[in-house]
CSV table of C-alpha atoms in Angstrom, one decimal:
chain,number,residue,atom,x,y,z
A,1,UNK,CA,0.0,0.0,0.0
A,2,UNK,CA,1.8,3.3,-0.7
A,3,UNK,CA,0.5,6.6,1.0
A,4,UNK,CA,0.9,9.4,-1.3
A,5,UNK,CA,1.0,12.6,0.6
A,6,UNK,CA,1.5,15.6,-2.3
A,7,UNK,CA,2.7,18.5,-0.6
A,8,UNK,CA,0.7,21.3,-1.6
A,9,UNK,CA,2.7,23.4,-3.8
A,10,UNK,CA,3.9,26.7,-2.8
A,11,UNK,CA,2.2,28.7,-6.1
A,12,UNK,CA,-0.7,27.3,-4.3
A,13,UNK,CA,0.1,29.4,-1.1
A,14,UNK,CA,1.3,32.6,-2.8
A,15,UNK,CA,-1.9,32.9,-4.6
A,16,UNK,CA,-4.1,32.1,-1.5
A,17,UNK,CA,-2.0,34.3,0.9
A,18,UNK,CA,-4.1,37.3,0.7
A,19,UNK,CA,-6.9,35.3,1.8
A,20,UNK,CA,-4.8,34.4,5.5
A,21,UNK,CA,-4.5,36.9,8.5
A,22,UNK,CA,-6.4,38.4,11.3
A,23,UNK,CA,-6.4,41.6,13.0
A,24,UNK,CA,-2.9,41.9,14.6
A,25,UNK,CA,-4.0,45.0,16.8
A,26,UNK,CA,-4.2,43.7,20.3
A,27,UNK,CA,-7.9,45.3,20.8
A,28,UNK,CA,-8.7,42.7,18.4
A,29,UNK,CA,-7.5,39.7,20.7
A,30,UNK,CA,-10.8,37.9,21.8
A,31,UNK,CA,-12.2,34.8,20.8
A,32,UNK,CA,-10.9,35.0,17.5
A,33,UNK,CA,-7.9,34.4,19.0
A,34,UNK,CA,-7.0,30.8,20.5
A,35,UNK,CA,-3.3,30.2,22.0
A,36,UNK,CA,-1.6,26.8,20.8
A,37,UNK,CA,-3.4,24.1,22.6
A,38,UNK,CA,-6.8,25.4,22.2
A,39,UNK,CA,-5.7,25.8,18.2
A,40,UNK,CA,-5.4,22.3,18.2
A,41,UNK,CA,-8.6,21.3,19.8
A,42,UNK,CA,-10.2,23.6,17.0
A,43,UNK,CA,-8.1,22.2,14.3
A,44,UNK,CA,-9.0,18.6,15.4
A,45,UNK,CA,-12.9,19.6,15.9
A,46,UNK,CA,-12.5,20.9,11.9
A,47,UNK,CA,-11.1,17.7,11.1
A,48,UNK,CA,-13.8,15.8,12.6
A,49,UNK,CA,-16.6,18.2,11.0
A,50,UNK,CA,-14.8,17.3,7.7
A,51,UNK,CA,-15.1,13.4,8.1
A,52,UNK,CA,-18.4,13.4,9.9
A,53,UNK,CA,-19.0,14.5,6.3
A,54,UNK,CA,-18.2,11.6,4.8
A,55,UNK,CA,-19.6,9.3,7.2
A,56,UNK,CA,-16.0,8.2,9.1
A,57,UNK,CA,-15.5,8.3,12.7
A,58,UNK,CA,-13.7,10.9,14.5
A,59,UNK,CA,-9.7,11.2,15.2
A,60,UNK,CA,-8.4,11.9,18.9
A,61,UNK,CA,-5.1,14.3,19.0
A,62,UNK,CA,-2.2,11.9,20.0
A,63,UNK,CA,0.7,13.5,22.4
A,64,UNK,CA,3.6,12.0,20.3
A,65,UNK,CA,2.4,12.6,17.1
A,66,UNK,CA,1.5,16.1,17.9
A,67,UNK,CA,5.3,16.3,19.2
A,68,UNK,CA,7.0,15.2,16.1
A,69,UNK,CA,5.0,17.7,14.4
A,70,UNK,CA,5.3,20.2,16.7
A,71,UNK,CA,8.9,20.0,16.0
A,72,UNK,CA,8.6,19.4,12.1
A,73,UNK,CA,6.6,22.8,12.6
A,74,UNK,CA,9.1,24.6,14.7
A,75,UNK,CA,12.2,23.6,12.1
A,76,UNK,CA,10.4,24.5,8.9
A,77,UNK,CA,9.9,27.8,10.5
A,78,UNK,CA,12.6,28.7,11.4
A,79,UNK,CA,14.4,26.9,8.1
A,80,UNK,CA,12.3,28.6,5.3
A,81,UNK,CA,10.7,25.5,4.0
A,82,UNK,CA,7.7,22.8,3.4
A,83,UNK,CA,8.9,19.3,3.3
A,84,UNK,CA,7.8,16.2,4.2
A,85,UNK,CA,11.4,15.4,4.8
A,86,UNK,CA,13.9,17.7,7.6
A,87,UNK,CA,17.1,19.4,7.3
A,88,UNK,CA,18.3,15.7,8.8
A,89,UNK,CA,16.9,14.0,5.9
A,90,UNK,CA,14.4,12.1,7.7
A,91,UNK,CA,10.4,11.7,6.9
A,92,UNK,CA,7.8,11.5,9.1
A,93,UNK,CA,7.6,7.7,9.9
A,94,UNK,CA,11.2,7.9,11.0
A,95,UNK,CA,10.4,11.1,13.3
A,96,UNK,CA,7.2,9.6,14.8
A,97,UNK,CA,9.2,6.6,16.0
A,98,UNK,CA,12.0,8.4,17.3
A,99,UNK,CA,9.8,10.3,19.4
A,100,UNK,CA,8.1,7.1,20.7
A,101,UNK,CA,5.4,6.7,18.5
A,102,UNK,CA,3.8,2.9,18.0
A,103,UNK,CA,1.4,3.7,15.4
A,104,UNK,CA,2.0,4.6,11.2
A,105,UNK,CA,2.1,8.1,10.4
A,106,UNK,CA,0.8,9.9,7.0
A,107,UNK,CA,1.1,13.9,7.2
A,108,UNK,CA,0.1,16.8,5.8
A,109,UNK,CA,2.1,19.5,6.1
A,110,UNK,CA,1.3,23.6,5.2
A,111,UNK,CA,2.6,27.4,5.4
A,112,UNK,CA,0.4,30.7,5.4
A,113,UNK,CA,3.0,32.4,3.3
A,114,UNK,CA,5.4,31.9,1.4
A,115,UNK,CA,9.2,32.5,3.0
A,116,UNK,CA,10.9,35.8,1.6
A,117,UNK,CA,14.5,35.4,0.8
A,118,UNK,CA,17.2,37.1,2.7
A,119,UNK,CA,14.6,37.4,5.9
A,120,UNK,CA,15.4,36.1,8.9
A,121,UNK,CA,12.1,35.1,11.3
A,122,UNK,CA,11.8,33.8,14.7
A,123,UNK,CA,9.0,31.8,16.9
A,124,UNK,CA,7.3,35.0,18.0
A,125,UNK,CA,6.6,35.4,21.6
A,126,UNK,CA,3.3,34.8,21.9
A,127,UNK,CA,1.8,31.6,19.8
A,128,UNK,CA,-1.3,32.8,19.3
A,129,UNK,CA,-3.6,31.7,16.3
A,130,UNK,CA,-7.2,32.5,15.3
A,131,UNK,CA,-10.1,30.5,14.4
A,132,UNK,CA,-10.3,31.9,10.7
A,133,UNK,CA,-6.4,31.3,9.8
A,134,UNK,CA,-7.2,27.6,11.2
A,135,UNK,CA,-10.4,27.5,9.0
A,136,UNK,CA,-8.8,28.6,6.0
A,137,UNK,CA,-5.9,26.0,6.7
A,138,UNK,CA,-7.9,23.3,6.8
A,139,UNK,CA,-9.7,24.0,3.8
A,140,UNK,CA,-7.1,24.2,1.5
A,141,UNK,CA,-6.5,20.3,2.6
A,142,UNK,CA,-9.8,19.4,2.5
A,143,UNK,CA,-11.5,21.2,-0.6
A,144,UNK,CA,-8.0,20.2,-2.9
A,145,UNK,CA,-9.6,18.2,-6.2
A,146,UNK,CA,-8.3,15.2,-8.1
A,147,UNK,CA,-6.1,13.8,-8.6
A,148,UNK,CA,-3.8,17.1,-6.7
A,149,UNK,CA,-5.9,15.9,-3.4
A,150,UNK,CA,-3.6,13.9,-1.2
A,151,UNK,CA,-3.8,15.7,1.5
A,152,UNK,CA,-7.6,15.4,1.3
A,153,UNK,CA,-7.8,11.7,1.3
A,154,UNK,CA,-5.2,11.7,3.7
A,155,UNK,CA,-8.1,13.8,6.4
A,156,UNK,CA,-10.4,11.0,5.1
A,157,UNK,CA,-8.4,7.7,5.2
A,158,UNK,CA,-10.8,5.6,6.8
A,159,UNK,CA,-8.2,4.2,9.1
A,160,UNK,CA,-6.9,7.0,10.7
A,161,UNK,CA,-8.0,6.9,14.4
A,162,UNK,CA,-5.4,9.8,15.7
A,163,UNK,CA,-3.9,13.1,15.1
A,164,UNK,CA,-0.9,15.1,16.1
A,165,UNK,CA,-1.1,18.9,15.5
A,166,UNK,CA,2.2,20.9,14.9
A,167,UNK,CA,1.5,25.0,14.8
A,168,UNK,CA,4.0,27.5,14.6
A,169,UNK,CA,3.6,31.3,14.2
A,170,UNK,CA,7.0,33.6,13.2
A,171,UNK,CA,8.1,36.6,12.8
A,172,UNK,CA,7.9,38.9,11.0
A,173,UNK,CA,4.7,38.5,8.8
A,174,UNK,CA,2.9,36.3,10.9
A,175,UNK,CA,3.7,33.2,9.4
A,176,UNK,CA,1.6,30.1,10.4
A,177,UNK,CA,3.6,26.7,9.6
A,178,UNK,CA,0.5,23.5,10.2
A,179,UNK,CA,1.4,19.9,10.7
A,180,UNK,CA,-1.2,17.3,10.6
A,181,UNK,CA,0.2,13.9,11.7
A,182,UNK,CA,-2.4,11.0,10.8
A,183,UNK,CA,-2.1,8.0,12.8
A,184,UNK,CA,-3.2,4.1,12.4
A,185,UNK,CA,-2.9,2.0,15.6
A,186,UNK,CA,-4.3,-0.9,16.2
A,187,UNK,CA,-2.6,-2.3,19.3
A,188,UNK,CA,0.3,-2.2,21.4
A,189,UNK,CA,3.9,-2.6,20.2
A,190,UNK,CA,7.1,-3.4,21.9
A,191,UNK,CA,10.0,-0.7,21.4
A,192,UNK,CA,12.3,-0.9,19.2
A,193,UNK,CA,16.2,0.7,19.0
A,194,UNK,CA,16.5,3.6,16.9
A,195,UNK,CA,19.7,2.0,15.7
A,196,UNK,CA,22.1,-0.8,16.1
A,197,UNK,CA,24.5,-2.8,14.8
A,198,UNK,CA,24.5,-5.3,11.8
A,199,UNK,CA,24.9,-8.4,14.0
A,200,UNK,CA,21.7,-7.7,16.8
A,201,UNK,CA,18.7,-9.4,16.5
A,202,UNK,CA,15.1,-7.8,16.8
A,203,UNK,CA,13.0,-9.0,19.1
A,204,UNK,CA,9.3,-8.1,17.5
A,205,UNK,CA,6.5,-8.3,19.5
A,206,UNK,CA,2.6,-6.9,20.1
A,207,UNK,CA,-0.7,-7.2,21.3
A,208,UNK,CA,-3.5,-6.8,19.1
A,209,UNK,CA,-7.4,-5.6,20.3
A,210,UNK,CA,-10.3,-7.7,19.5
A,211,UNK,CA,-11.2,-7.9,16.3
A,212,UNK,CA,-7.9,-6.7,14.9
A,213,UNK,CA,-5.5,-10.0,13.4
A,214,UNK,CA,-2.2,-9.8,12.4
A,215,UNK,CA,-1.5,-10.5,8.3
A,216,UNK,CA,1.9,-9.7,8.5
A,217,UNK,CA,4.9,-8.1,9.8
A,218,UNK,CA,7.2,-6.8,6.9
A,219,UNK,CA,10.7,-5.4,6.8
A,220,UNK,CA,11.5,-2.7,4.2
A,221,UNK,CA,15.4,-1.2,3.8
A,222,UNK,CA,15.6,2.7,2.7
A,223,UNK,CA,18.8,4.7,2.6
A,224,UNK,CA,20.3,6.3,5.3
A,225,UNK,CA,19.3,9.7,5.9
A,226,UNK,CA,21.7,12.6,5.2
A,227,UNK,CA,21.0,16.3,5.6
A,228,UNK,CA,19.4,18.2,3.4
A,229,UNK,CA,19.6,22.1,2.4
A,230,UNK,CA,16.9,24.4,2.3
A,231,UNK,CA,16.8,24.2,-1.4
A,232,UNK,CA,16.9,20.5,-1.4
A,233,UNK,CA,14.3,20.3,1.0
A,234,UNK,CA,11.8,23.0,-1.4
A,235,UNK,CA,12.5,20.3,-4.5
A,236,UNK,CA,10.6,17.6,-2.4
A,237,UNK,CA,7.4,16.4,-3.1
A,238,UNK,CA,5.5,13.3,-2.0
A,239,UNK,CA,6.6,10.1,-0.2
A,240,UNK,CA,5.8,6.6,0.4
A,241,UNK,CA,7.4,3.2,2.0
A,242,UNK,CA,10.4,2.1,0.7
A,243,UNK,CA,10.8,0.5,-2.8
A,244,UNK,CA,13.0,-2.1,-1.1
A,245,UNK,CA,11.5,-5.1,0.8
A,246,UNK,CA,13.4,-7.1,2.8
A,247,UNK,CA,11.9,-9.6,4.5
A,248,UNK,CA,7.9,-10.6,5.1
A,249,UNK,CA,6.8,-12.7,8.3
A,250,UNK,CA,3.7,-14.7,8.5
A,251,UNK,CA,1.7,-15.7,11.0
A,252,UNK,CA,1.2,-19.7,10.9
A,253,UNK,CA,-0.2,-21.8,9.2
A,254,UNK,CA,2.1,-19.8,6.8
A,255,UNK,CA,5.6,-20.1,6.0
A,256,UNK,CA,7.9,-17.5,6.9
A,257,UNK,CA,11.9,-16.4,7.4
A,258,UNK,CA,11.6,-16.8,10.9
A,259,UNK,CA,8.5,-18.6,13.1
A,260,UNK,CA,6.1,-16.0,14.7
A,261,UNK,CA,4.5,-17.2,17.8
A,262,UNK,CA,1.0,-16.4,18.1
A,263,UNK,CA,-1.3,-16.0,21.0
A,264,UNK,CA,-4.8,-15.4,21.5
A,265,UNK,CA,-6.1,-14.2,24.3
A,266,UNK,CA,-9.5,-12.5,25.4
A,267,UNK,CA,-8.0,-9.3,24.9
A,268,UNK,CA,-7.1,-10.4,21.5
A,269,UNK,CA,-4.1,-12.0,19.5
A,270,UNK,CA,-0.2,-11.6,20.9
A,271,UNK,CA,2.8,-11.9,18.6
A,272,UNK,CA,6.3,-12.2,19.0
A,273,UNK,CA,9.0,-13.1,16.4
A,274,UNK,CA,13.3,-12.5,16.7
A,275,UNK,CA,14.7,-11.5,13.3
A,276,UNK,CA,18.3,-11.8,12.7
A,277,UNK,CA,19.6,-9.4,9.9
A,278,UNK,CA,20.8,-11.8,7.3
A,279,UNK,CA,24.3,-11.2,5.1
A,280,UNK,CA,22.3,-9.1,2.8
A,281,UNK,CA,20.9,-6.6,4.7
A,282,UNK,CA,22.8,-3.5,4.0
A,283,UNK,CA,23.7,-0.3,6.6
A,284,UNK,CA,20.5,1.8,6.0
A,285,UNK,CA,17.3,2.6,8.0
A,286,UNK,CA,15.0,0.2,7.9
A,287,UNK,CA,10.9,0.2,8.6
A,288,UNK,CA,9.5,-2.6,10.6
A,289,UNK,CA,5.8,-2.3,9.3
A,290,UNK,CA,3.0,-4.5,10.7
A,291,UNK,CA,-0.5,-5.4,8.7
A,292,UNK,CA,-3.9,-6.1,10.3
A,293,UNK,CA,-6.9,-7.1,9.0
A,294,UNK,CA,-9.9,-5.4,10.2
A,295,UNK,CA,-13.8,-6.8,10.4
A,296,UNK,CA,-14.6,-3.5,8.4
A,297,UNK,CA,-12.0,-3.6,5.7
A,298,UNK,CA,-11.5,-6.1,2.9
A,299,UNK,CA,-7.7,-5.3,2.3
A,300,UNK,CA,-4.7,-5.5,5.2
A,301,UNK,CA,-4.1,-2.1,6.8
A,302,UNK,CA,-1.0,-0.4,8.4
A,303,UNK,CA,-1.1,-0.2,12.0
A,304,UNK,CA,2.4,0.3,13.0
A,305,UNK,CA,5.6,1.9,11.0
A,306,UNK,CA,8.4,2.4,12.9
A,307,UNK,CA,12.6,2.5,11.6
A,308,UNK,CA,15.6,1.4,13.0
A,309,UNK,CA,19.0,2.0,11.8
A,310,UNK,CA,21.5,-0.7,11.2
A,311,UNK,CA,24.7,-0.2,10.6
């Protein structure tokens, strides 16, 4: 399954620009104006109005996805651009996990204004942001059209049970930078290392809810990140997994690499597997990715994405 998530392009931005800002003046600060956690509640409630629309259940805000994005926000910011990836190179499944996450990410990411060259801007002291700027934010992710509308069907991914919220605002010209952080989990899931050497195992291991089964667990390799430059980083577009798959584990009857032991309980099925890196696994960052199957979907889903380095 690859998640597409366009970027939406900055000629996009420039030309809706004029239609951003409120009144600046601080007579004008009253309920127009929401400071950083109640943005997000409003942000998430807009989200929810949007697939209530379609008939899909809500998404909760999630603490570490809205603190990867939160920092995503904060960096492209401060950095002068709108990536998926950061000035380290990495994308958002490989933040998410570093910041404890257990779930699989898909993001949509968004600036007010274009960034002037030559300017310098800073988080400005008070992170305040009102209800029309967050409006107008979400619709330009929601009302996008086909086939430009991935961040769209990313708000209505059926799947999606969570949400992290990143929102920065900069000076000067009162820049809003938006992160929405879409999250699938099903379950519980041991942690794993950020990195390690070639010759450690993985130990692999999670409980699933009722009504949640395992399909499989599946290894992809991508290369190590490296940094990026600002330019770099303004030449990026979408992303998805990795091209290269490394190793698929079954649950039994089914064979597989390695046995994967299997438990069901009343809370629901337990797995565990080890996985040895074999003589052809390559230093890069790999994405240990688990599919379920759900009672309401035909097709295997995501529910966890996480990376570890091997070196």
């Amino acid at each position: 399954m690859l998640r597409v998530l366009l970027l939406l392009c900055l000629s996009l931005l420039l030309v809706q620009a004029p239609s951003f800002g409120c009144d600046l003046s601080p007579g004008a600060r009253g309920g127009e104006w929401l400071d950083r956690e109640a943005a997000r509640a409003y942000l998430v409630a807009l989200i929810n109005r949007d697939r209530a629309s379609q008939g899909l259940k809500p998404v909760e805000l999630d603490a570490v996805a809205t603190r990867a994005g939160q920092e995503h926000a904060e960096e492209m910011a401060l950095a002068k651009y709108v990536s998926h990836w950061d000035v380290k190179g990495r994308k958002p499944d490989q933040r998410y996990s570093e910041a404890g996450g257990q779930g699989a990410v898909s993001e949509n990411v968004l600036v007010t204004h274009d960034f002037a060259e030559g300017e310098q801007y800073k988080l400005a002291a008070e992170q305040l942001f009102c209800r029309s700027e967050l409006e107008r934010i979400e619709a330009l992710f929601f009302n996008e059209q086909a086939p430009n509308d991935g961040h769209r069907r990313n708000i209505l991914n059926p799947d999606h049970n969570k949400v992290g919220i990143g929102l920065s605002l900069t000076v000067p010209g009162n820049r809003v930078t938006c992160t929405e952080e879409f999250v699938n989990q099903y379950g519980s899931f041991a942690k794993l290392p950020s990195q390690q050497g070639h010759d450690a195992g993985l130990a692999l291991s999670g409980q699933l809810p009722q009504g949640v089964e395992l399909y499989s667990v599946d290894i992809y390799r991508d290369q190590s990140p490296r940094p990026m430059t600002a330019r770099e980083l303004k030449a990026t577009h979408s992303y998805t997994l990795p091209a290269e798959t490394v190793a698929r584990y079954f649950p039994p009857p089914y064979m597989s690499p390695a046995r994967m032991n299997m438990i069901k309980t009343r809370e629901g099925e337990k797995f565990s597997l080890s996985v040895q890196p074999g003589p052809d696994w390559k230093p890069g960052l790999y994405y240990v990715v688990v599919w379920v199957k759900k009672a309401d979907r035909s097709t295997p889903v995501i529910s966890s994405s996480r990376t570890v380095a091997i070196n």
